[in-house]
CSV table of C-alpha atoms and ligand atoms in Angstrom, one decimal:
chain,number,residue,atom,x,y,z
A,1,UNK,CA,0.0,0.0,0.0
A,2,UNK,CA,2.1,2.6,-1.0
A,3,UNK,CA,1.6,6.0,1.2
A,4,UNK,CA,4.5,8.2,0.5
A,5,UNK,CA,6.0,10.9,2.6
A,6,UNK,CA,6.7,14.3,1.4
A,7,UNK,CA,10.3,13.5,0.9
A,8,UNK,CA,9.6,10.5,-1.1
A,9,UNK,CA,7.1,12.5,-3.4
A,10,UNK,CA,9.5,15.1,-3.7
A,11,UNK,CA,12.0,12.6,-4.9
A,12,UNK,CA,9.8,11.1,-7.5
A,13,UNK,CA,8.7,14.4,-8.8
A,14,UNK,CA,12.7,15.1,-9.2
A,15,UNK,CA,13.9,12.0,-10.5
A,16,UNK,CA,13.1,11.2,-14.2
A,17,UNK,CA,14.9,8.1,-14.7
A,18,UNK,CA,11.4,5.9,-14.0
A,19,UNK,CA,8.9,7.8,-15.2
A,20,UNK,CA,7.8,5.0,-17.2
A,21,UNK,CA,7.8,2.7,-14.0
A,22,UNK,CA,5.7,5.3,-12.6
A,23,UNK,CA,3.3,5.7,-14.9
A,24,UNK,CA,2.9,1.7,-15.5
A,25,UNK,CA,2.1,1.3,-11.8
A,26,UNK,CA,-0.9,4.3,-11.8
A,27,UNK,CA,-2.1,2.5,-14.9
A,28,UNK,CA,-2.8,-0.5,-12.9
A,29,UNK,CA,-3.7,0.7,-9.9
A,30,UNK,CA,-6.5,2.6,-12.1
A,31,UNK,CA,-7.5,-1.0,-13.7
A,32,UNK,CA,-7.4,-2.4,-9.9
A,33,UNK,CA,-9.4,-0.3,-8.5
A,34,UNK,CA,-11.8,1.5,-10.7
A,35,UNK,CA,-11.6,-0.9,-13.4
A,36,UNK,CA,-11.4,-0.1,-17.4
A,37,UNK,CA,-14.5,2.2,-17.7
A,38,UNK,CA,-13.9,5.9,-18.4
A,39,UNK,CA,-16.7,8.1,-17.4
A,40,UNK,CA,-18.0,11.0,-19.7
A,41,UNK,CA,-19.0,14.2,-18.0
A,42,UNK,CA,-20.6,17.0,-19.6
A,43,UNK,CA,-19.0,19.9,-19.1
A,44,UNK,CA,-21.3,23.7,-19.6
A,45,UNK,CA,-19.5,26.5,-19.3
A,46,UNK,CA,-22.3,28.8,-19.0
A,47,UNK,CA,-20.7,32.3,-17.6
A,48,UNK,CA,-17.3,33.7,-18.3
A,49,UNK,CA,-18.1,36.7,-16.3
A,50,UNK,CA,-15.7,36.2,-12.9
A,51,UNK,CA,-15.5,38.7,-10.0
A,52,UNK,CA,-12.1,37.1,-8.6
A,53,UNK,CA,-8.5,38.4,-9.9
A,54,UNK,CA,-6.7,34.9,-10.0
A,55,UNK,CA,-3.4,36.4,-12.0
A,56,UNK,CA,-3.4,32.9,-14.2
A,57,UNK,CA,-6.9,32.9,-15.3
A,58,UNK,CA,-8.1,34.5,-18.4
A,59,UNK,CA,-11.6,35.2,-16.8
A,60,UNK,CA,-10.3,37.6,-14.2
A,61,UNK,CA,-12.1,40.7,-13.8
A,62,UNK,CA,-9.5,42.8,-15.0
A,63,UNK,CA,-9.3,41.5,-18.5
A,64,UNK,CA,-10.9,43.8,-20.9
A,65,UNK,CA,-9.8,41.5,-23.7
A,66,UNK,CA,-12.4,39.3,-23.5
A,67,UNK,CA,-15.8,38.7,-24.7
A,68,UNK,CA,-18.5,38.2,-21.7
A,69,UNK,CA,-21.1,36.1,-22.1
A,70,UNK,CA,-23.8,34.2,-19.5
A,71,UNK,CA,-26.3,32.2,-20.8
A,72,UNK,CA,-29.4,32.0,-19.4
A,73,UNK,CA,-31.1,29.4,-16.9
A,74,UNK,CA,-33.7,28.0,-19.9
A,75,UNK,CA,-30.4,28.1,-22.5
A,76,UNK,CA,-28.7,26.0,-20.1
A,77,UNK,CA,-30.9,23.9,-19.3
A,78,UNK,CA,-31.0,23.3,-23.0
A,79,UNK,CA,-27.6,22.6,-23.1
A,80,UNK,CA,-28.0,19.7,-20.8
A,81,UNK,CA,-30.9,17.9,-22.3
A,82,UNK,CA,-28.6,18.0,-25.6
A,83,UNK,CA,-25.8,16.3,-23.5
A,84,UNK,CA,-28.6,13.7,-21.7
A,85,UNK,CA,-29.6,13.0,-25.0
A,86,UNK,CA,-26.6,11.8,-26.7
A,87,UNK,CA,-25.7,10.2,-23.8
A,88,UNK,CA,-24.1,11.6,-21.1
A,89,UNK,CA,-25.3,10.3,-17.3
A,90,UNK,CA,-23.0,13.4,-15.4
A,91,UNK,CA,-23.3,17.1,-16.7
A,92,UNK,CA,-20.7,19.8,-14.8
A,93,UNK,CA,-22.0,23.0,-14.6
A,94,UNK,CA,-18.8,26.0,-14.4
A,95,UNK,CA,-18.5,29.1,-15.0
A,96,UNK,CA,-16.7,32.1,-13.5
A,97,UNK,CA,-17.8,33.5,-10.1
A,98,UNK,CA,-21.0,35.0,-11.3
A,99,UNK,CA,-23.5,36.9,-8.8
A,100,UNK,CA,-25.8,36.8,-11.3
A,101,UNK,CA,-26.6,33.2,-10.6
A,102,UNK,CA,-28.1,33.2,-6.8
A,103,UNK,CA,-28.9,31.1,-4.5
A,104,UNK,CA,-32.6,30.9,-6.2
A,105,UNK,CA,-31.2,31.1,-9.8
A,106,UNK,CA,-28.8,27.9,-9.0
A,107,UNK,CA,-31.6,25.9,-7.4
A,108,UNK,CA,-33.9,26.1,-10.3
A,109,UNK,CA,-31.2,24.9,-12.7
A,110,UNK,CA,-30.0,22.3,-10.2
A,111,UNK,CA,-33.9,20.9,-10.0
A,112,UNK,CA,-34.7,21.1,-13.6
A,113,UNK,CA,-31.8,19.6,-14.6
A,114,UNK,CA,-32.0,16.8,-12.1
A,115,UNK,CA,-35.5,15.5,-13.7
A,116,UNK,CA,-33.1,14.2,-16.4
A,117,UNK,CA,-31.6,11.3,-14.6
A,118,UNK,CA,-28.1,12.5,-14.3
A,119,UNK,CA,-25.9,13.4,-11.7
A,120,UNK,CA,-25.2,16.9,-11.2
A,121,UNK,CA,-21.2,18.8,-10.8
A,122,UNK,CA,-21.0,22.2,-9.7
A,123,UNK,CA,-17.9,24.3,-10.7
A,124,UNK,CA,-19.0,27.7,-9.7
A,125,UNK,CA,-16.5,28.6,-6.8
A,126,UNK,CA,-16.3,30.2,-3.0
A,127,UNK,CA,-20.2,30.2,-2.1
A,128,UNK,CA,-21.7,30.2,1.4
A,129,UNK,CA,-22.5,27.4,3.5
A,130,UNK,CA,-25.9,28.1,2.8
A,131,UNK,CA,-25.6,28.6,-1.0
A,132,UNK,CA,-23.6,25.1,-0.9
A,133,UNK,CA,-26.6,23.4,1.9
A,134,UNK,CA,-29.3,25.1,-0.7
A,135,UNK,CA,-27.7,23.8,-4.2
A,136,UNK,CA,-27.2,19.8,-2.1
A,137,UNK,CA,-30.9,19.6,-1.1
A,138,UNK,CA,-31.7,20.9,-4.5
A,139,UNK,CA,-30.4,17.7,-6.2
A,140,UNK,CA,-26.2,18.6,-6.7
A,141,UNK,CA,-24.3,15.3,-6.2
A,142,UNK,CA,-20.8,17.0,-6.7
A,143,UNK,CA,-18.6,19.6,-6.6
A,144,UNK,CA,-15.0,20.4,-8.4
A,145,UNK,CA,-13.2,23.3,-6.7
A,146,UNK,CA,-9.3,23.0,-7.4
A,147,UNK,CA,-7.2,24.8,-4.0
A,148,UNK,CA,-4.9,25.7,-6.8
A,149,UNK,CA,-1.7,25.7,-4.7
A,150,UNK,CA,-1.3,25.0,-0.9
A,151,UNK,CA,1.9,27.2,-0.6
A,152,UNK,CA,0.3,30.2,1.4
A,153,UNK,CA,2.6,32.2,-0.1
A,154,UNK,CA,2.3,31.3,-4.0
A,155,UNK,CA,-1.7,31.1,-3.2
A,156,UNK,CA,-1.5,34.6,-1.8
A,157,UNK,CA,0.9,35.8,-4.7
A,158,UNK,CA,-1.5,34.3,-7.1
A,159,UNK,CA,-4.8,35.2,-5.6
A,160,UNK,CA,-5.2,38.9,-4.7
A,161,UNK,CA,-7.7,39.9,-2.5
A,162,UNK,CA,-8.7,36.4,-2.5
A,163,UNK,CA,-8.2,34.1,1.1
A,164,UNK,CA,-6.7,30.9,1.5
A,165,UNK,CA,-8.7,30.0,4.3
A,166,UNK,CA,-11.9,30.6,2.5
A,167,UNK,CA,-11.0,28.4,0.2
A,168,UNK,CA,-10.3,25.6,2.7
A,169,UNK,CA,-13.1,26.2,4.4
A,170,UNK,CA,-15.4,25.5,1.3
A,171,UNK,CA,-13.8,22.5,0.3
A,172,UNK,CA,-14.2,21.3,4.1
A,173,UNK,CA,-18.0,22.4,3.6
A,174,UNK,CA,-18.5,20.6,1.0
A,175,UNK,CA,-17.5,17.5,2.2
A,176,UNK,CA,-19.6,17.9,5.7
A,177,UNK,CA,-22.8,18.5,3.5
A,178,UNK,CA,-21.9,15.1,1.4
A,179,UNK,CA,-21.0,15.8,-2.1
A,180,UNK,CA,-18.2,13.9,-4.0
A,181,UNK,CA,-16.1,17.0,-3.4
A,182,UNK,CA,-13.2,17.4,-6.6
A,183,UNK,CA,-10.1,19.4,-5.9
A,184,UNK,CA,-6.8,19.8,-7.6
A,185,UNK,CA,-3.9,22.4,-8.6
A,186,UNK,CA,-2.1,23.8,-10.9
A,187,UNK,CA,1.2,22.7,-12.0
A,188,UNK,CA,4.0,25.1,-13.2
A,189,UNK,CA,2.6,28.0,-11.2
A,190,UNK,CA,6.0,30.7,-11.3
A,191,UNK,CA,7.7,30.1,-8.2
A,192,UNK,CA,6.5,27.2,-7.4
A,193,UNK,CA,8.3,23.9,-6.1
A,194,UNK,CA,7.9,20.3,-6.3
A,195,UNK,CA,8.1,20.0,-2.6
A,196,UNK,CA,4.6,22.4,-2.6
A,197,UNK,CA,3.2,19.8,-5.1
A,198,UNK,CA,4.1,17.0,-3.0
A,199,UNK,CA,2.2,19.0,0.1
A,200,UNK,CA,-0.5,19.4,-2.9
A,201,UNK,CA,-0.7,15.7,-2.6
A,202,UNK,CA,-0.6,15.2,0.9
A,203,UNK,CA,-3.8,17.6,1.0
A,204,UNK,CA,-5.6,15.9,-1.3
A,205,UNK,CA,-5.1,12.7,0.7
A,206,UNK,CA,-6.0,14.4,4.0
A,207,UNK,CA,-9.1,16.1,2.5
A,208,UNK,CA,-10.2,12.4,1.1
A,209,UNK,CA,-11.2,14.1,-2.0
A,210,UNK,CA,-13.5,11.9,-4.0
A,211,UNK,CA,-12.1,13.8,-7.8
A,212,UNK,CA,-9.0,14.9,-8.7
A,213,UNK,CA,-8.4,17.2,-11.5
A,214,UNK,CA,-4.2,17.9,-12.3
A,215,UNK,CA,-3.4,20.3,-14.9
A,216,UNK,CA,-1.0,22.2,-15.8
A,217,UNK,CA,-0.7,26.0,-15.9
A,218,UNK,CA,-0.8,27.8,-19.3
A,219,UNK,CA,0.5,31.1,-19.7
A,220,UNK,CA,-2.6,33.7,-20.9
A,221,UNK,CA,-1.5,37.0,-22.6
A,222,UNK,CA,-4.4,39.0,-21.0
A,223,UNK,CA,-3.2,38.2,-17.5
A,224,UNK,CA,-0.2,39.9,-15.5
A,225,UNK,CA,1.4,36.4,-16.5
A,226,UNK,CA,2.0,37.4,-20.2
A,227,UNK,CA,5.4,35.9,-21.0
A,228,UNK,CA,6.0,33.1,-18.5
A,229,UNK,CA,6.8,29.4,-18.9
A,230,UNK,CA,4.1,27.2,-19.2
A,231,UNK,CA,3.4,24.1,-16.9
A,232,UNK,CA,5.7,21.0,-17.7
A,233,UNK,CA,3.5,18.0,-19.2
A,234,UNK,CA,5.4,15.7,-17.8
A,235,UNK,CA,5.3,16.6,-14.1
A,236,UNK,CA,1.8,17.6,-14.4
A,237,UNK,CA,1.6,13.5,-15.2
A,238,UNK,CA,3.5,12.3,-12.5
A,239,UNK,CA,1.8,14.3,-9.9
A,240,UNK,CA,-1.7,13.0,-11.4
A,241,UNK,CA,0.1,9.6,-11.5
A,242,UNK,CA,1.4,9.6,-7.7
A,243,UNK,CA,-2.2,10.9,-6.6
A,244,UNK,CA,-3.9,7.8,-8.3
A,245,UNK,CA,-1.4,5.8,-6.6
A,246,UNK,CA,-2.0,6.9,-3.2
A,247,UNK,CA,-5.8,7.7,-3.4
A,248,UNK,CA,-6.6,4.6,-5.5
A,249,UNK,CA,-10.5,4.7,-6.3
A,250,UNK,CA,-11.2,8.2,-6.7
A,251,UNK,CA,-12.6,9.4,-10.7
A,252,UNK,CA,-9.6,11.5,-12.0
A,253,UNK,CA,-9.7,13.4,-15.3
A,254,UNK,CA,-7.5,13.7,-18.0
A,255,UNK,CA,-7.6,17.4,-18.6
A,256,UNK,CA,-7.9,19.5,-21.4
A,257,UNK,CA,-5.0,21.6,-20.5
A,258,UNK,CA,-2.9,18.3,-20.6
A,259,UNK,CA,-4.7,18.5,-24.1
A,260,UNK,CA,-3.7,21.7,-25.1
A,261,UNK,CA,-0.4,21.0,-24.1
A,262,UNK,CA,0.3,18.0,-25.7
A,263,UNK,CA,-1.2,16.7,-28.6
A,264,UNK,CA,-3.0,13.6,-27.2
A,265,UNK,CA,-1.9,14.4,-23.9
A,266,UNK,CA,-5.8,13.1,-22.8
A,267,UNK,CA,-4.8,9.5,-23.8
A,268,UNK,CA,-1.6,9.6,-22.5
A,269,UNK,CA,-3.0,11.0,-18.9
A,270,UNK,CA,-5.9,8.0,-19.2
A,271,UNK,CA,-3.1,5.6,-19.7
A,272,UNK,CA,-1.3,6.8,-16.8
A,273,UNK,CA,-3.8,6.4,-13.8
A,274,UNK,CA,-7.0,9.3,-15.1
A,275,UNK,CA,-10.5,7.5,-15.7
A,276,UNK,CA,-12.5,10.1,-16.7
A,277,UNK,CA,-13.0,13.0,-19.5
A,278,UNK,CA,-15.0,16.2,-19.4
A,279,UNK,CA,-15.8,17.4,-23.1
A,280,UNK,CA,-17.2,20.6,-23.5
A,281,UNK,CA,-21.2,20.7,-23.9
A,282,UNK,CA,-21.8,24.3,-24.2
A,283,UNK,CA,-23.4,26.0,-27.2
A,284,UNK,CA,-20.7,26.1,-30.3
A,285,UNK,CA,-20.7,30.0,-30.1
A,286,UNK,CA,-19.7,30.0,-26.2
A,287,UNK,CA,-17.3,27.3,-26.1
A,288,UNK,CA,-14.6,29.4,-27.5
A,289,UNK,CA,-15.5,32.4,-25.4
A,290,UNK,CA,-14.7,30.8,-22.2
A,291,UNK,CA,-10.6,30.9,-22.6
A,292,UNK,CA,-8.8,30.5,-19.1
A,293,UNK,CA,-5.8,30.4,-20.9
A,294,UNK,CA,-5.2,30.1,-24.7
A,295,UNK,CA,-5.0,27.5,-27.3
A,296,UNK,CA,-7.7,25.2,-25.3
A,297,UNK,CA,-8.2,22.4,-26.9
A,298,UNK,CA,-12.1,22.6,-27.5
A,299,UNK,CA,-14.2,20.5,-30.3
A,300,UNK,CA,-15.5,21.9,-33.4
A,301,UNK,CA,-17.9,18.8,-33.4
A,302,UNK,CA,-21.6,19.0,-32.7
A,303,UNK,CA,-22.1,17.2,-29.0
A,304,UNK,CA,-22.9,13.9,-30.2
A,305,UNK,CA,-20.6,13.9,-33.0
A,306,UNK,CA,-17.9,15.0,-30.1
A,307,UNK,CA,-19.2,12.1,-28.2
A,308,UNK,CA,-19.3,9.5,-31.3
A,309,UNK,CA,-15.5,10.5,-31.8
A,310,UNK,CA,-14.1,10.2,-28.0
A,311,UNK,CA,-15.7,6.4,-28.1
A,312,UNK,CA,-14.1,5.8,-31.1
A,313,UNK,CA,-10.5,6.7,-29.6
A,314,UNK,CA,-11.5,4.9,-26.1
A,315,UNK,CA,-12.1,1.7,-27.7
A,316,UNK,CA,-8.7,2.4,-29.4
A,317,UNK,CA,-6.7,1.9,-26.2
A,318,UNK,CA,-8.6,-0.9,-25.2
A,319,UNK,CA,-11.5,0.7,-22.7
A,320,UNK,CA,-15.0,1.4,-23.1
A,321,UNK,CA,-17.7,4.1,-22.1
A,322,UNK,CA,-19.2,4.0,-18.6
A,323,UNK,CA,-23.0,3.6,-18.8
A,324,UNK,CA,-23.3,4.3,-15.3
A,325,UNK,CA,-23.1,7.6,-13.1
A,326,UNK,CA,-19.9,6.9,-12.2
A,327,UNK,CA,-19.7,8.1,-8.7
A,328,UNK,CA,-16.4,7.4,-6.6
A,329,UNK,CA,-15.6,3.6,-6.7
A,330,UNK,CA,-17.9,2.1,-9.1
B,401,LIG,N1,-14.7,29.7,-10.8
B,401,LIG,C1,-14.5,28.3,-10.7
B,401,LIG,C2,-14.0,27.6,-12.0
B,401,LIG,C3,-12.6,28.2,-12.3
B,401,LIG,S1,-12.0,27.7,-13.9
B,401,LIG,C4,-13.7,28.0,-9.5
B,401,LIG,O1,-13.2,28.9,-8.9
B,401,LIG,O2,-13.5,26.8,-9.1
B,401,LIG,C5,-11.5,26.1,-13.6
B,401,LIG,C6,-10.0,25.8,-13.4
B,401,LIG,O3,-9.2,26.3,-14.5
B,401,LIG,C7,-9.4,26.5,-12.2
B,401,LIG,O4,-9.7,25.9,-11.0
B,401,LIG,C8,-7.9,26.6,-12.6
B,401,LIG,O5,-7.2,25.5,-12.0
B,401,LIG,C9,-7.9,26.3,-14.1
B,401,LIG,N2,-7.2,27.4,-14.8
B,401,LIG,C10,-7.4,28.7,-14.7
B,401,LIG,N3,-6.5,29.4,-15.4
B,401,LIG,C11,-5.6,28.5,-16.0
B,401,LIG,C12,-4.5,28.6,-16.8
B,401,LIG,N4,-4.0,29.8,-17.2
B,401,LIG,N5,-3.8,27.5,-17.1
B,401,LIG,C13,-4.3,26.3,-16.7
B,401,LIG,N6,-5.4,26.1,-16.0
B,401,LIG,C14,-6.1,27.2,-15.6
């Protein structure tokens, strides 16, 4: 049962010589404990309008350079019955941190939505307990909120105006009121060491966080990180790899930004301990609109073309589509 300290994750993370060793064993820990079925989750993007000043995002408030857009609660809905009907059985609602959508708003999706038969991700950010108690009794089974970074100090360098603790506090929230709670971080951040990604690890482990989403950081022209070095593919891997290893049957993603990084990144990342893929379910004329950083890998497809494709290149390595919900350990 492999349960490694920060030193040894630290060394891993340092040491390249067995990367292939590495990614082997997540690979089978994956098949051991979660079996061959990757799980499709619809992702809707429905607001790129953001309040927060996250200095890697390409939503931040500051940017003027982008083109704002919310859709509204029937259009989403919409979206979702489009994604239910060629066959996804999870949809993931993000968007930025949008006051728009209150409490009220939120619930009314969250119900109509939940008529469908699916279960229900919210990616929406810092909310109140009560927003978070509101959106569970109204039918929300999960909910993805990355800590980004546990180094205080690269959080608070990164963040503006924005509090750590908060942060924790949600993600502790979350899992008190009983939803699959999904965290993660960014890899690549400037300034940032692998010893912090090993403590990025550690948390994870400690929070018993039922998702995992690892990806790594892209450098947006329209943010104060203009001109930096992007996120490394392959330790954005390893970390994802060490994380199945030590958290075993938790749904991880392979994540567009491994995408956009690397051309088949995705299959490399589901051949290396991920299980699960979110492709994008919003309206054609939004998808491009909601750019975190640049270059994301989004289809040109309709959805259920999208979806007919992905099958094809999942029976290609060997694994097949979930039919189920696909909550933690199925
Ligand atoms: N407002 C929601 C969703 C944020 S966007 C929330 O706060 O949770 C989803 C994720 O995109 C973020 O958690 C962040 O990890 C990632 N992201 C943002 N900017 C990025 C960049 N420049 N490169 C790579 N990933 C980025």
């Amino acid at each position: 049962m492999p349960m490694f300290t920060k030193k040894e994750i630290t060394d891993i993370l340092k040491d390249n010589t067995q990367n292939t060793e590495l990614f082997r064993l997540a690979d089978r820990i994956r098949q051991e404990n979660v079996g061959d079925e990757i799980h499709l989750r619809g992702l809707i993007e429905f607001s790129n309008i953001c309040h927060c000043t996250c200095k890697y995002c390409g939503l931040r408030v500051a940017n003027k350079n982008i083109e704002r857009y919310r859709l509204a609660p029937d259009d989403i809905i919409l979206c979702a019955k489009n994604a239910v009907n060629a066959g996804y059985k999870t949809i993931v609602l993000q968007s930025g941190e949008d006051i728009f959508y209150s409490k009220d708003i939120m619930c009314k999706i969250i119900s109509e939505i939940k008529n469908l038969d699916v279960a229900l991700t919210l990616s929406i950010g810092e909310r109140s307990f009560k927003d978070y108690k509101a959106f569970k009794a109204a039918g929300a089974d999960r909910y993805l909120l990355r800590i980004e970074t546990t180094d205080t100090n690269l959080y608070k360098k990164m963040h503006p105006n924005m509090d750590f603790k908060n942060r924790l506090n949600c993600l502790y929230n979350l899992k008190e009121l009983g939803y699959e709670t999904g965290c993660g971080s960014l890899i690549g951040l400037p300034d940032q060491t692998l010893e912090s990604i090993a403590c990025d690890i550690l948390f994870f482990k400690e929070l018993n966080a039922d998702m995992i989403g690892i990806g790594p950081f892209i450098a947006h022209p329209d943010t104060p990180l203009i001109g930096t070095k992007n996120g490394d593919f392959t330790l954005a891997l390893k970390a994802m790899a060490i994380t199945r290893i030590m958290l075993k049957n938790i749904n991880i993603p392979a994540t567009t930004a491994m995408e956009t990084l690397k051309p088949n990144g995705r299959t490399i990342a589901l051949q290396s301990g991920a299980n699960v893929i979110m492709p994008n379910v919003t309206t054609k004329e939004c998808r491009k609109k909601y750019e975190i950083y640049p270059g994301k890998a989004t289809p040109d497809e309709d959805v259920r073309e999208y979806r007919n494709s992905l099958e094809e290149k999942i029976k290609s390595i060997g694994r097949m589509v979930s039919k189920g919900h696909g909550f933690r350990g199925q």
